[in-house]
PDB file of C-alpha atoms in Angstrom:
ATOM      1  CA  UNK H   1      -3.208   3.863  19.288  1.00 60.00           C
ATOM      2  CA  UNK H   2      -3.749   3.084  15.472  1.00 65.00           C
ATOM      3  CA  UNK H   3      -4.374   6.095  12.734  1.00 62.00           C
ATOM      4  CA  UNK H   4      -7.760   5.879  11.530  1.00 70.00           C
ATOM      5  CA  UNK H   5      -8.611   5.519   8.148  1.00 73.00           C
ATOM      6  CA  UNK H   6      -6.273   5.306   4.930  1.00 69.00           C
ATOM      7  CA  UNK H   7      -2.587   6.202   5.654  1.00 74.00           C
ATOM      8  CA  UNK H   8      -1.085   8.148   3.042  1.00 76.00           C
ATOM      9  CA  UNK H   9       2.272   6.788   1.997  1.00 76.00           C
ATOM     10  CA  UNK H  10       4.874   9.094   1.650  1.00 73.00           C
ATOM     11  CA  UNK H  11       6.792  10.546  -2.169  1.00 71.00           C
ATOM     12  CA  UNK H  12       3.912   7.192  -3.644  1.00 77.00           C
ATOM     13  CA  UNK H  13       1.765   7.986  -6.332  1.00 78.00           C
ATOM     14  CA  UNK H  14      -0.282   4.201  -6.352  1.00 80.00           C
ATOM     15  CA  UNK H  15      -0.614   1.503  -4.345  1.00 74.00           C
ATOM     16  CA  UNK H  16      -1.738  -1.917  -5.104  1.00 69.00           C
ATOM     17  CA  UNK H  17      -3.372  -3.261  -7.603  1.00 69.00           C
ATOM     18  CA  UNK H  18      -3.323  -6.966  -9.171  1.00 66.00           C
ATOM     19  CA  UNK H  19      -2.653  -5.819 -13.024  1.00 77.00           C
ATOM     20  CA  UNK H  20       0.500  -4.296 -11.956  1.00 78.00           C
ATOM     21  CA  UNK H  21       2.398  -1.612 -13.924  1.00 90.00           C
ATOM     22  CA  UNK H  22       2.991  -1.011 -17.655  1.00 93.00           C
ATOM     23  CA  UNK H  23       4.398   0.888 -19.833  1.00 96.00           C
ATOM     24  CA  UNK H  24       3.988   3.147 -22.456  1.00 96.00           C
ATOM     25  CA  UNK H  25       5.171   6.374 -24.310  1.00 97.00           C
ATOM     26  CA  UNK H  26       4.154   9.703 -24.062  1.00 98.00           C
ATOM     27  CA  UNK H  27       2.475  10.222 -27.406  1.00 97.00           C
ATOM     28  CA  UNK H  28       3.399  12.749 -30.229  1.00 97.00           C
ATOM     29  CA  UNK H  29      -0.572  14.519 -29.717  1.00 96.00           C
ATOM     30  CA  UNK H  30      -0.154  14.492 -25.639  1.00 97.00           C
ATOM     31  CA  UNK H  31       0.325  18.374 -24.553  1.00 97.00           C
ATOM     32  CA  UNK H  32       3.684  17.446 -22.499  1.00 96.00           C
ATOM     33  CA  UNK H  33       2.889  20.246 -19.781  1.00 97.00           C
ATOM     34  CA  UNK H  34      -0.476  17.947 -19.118  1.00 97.00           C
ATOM     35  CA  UNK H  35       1.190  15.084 -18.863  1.00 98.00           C
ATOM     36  CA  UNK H  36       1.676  14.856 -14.670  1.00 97.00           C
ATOM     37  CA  UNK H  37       2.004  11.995 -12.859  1.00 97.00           C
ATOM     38  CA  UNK H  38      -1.326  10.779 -11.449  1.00 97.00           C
ATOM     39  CA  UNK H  39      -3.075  12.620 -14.936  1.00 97.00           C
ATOM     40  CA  UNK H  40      -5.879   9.845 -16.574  1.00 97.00           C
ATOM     41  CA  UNK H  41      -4.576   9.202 -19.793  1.00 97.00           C
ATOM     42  CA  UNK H  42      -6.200   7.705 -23.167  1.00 96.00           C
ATOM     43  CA  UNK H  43      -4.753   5.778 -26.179  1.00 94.00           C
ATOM     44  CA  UNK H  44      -2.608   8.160 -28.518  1.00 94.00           C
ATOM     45  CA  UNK H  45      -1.677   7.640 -32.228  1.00 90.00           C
ATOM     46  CA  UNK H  46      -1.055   3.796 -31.381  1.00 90.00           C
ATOM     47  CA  UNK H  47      -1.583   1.353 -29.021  1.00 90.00           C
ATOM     48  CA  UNK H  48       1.784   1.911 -26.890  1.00 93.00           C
ATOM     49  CA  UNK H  49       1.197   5.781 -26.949  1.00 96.00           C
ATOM     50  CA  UNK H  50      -0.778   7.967 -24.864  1.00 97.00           C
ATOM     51  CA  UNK H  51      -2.259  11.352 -24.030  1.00 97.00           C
ATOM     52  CA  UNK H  52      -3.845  13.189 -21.267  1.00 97.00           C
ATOM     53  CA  UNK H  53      -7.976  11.956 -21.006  1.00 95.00           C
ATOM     54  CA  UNK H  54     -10.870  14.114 -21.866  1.00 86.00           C
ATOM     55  CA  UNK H  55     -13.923  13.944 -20.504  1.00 73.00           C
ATOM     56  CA  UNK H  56     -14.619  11.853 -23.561  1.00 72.00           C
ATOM     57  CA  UNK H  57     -12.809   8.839 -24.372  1.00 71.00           C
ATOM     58  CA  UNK H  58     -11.600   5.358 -23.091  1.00 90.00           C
ATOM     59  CA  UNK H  59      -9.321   6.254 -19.912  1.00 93.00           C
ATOM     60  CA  UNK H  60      -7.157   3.274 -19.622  1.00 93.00           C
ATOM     61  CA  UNK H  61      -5.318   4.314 -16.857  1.00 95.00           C
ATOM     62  CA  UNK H  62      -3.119   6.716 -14.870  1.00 96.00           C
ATOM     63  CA  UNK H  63       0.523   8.543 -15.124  1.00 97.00           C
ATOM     64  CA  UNK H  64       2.508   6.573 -12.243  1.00 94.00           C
ATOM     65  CA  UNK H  65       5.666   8.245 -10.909  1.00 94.00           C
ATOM     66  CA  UNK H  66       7.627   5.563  -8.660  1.00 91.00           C
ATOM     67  CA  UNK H  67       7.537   2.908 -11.534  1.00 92.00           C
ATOM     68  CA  UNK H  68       8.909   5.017 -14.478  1.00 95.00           C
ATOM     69  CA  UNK H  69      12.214   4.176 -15.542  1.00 96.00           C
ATOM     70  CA  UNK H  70      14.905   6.349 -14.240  1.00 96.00           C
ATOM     71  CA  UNK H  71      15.840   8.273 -16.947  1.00 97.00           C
ATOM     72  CA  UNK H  72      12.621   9.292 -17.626  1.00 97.00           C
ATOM     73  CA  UNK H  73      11.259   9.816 -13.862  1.00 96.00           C
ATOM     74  CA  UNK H  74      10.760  13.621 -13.825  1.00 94.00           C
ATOM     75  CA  UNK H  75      12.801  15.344 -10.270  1.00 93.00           C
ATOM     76  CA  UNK H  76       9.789  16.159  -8.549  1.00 93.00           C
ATOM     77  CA  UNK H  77       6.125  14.138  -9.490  1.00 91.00           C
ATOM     78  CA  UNK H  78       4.670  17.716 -10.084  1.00 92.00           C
ATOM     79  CA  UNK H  79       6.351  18.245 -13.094  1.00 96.00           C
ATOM     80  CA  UNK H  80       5.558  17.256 -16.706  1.00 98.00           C
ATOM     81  CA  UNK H  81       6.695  14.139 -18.713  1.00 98.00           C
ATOM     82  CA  UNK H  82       7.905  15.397 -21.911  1.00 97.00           C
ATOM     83  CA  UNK H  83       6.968  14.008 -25.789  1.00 97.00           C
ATOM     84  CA  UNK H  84       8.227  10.122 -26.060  1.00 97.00           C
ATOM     85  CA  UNK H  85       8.785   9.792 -22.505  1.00 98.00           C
ATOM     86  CA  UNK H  86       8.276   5.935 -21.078  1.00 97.00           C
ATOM     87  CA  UNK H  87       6.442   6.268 -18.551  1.00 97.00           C
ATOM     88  CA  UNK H  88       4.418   3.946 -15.781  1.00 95.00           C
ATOM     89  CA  UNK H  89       0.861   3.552 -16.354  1.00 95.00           C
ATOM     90  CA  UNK H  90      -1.610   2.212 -13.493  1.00 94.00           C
ATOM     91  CA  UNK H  91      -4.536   0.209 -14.977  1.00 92.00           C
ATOM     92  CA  UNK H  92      -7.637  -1.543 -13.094  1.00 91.00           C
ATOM     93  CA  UNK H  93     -10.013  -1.540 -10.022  1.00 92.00           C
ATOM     94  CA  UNK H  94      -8.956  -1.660  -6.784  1.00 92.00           C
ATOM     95  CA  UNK H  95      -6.184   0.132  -6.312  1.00 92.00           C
ATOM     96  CA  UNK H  96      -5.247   3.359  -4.150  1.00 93.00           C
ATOM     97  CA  UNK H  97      -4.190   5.978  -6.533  1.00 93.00           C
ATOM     98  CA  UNK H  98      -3.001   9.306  -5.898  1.00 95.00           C
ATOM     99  CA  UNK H  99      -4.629  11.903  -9.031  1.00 97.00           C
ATOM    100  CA  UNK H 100      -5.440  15.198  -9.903  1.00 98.00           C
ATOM    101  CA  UNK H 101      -9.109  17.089  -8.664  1.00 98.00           C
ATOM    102  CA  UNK H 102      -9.869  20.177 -10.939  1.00 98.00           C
ATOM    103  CA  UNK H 103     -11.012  23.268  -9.099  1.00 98.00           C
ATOM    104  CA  UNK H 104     -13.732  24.296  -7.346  1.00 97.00           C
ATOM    105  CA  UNK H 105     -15.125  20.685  -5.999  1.00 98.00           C
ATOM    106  CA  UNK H 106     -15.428  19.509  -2.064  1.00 98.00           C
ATOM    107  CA  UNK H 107     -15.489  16.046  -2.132  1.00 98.00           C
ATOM    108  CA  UNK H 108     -15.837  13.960   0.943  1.00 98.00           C
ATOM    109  CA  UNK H 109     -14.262  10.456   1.797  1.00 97.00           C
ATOM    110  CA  UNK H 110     -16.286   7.665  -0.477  1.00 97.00           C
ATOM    111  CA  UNK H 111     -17.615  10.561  -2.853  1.00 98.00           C
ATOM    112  CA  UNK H 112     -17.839   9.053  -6.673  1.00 98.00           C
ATOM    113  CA  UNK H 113     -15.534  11.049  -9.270  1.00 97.00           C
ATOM    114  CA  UNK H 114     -15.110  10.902 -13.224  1.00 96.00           C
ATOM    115  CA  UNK H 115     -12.186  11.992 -15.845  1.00 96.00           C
ATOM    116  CA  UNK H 116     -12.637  15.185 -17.066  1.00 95.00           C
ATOM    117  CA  UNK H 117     -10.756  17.618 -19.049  1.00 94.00           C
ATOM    118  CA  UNK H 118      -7.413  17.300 -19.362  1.00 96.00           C
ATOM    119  CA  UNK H 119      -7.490  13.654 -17.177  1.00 97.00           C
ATOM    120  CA  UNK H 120      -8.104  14.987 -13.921  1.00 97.00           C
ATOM    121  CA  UNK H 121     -11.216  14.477 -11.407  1.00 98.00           C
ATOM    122  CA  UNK H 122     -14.253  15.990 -10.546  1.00 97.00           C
ATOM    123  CA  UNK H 123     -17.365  14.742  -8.800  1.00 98.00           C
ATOM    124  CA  UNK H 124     -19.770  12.212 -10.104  1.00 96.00           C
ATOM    125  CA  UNK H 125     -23.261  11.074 -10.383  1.00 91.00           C
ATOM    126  CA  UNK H 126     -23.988   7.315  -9.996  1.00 85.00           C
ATOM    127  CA  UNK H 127     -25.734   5.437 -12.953  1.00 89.00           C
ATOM    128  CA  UNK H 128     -25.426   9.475 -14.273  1.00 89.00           C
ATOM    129  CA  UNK H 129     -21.737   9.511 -14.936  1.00 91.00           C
ATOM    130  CA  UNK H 130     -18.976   7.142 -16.072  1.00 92.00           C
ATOM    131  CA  UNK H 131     -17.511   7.163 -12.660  1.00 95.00           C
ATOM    132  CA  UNK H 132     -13.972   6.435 -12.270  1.00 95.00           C
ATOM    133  CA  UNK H 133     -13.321   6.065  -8.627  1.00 96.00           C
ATOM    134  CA  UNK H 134     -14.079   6.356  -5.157  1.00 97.00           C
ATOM    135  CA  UNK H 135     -12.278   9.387  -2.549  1.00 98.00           C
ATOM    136  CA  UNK H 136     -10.146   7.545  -0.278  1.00 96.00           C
ATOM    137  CA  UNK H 137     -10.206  11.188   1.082  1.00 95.00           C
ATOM    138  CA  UNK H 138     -11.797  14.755   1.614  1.00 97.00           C
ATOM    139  CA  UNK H 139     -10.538  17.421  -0.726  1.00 97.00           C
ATOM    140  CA  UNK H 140     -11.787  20.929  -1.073  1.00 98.00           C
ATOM    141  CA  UNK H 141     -10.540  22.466  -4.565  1.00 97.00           C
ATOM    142  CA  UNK H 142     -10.813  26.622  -5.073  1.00 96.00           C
ATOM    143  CA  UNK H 143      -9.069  27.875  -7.923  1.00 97.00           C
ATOM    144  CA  UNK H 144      -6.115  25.564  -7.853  1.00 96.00           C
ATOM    145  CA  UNK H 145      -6.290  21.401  -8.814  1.00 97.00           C
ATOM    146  CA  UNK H 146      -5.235  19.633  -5.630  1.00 97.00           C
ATOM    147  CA  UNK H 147      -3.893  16.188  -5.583  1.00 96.00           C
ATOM    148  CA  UNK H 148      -6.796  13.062  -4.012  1.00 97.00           C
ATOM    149  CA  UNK H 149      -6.119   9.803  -2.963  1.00 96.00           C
ATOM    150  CA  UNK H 150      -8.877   7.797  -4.675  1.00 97.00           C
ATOM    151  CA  UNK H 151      -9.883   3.916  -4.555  1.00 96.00           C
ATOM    152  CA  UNK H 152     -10.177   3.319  -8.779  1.00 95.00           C
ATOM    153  CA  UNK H 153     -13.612   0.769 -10.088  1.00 94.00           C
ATOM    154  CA  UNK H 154     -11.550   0.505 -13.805  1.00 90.00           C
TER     155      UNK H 154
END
């Protein structure tokens, strides 16, 4: 019998994508105890630096774990990169991405979601919101962010 459905991989924070990884440092302006893997991040001071997302501004991609160099990885992917870190970054559609959903949302499996504060998720309107991605699962939130597999569309 097969498992229906998405299989979550096990200690992965991404999976797929064509663009592949890249890299960048954690930017002087980032607030390091935002900066978790699987966070939406935007463009710092300069073009190799970045910061957690808002829900305003140009999300280019998301914190990666696996990928970041060694001496950088954090022990556990649920704690904090510090300032001028190198981390991973995940960019473009179609991959499976493990992020952050802010508090107090039930989303179901296929259920749009945008950046908001801080880069993490919450639910989306269609031709309302800059939507993000897709749930690759169901997630209810209460008053703790939970992590989501999602399916990204940037």
């Amino acid at each position: 019998m097969v498992q229906l459905g998405f299989r979550k991989p096990t200690n992965k924070w991404s999976q797929g994508g064509a663009l592949g990884v890249e890299y960048f440092k954690v930017g002087a302006n980032a607030t390091a105890a935002k900066m978790l893997p699987g966070i939406a991040v935007i463009k710092d001071a300069n073009d190799f630096s970045v910061k957690e997302s808002g829900s305003l501004g140009s999300t280019i991609g998301v914190l990666g774990y696996d990928e970041t160099p060694a001496q950088y990885r954090p022990t556990t992917s649920s704690t904090a990169y510090a300032l001028g870190d190198h981390v991973a970054v995940h960019r473009g559609a179609g991959r499976r991405q493990k992020m952050w959903l802010t508090t107090s949302q039930t989303i179901v499996i296929g259920q749009p979601l945008m950046v908001t504060t801080d880069g993490y998720l919450t639910a989306a309107t269609a031709g309302t919101h800059d939507v993000y991605c897709d749930a690759a699962e169901s997630v209810t939130t209460t008053s703790a962010a939970a992590a989501i597999w999602v399916i990204t569309r940037k």
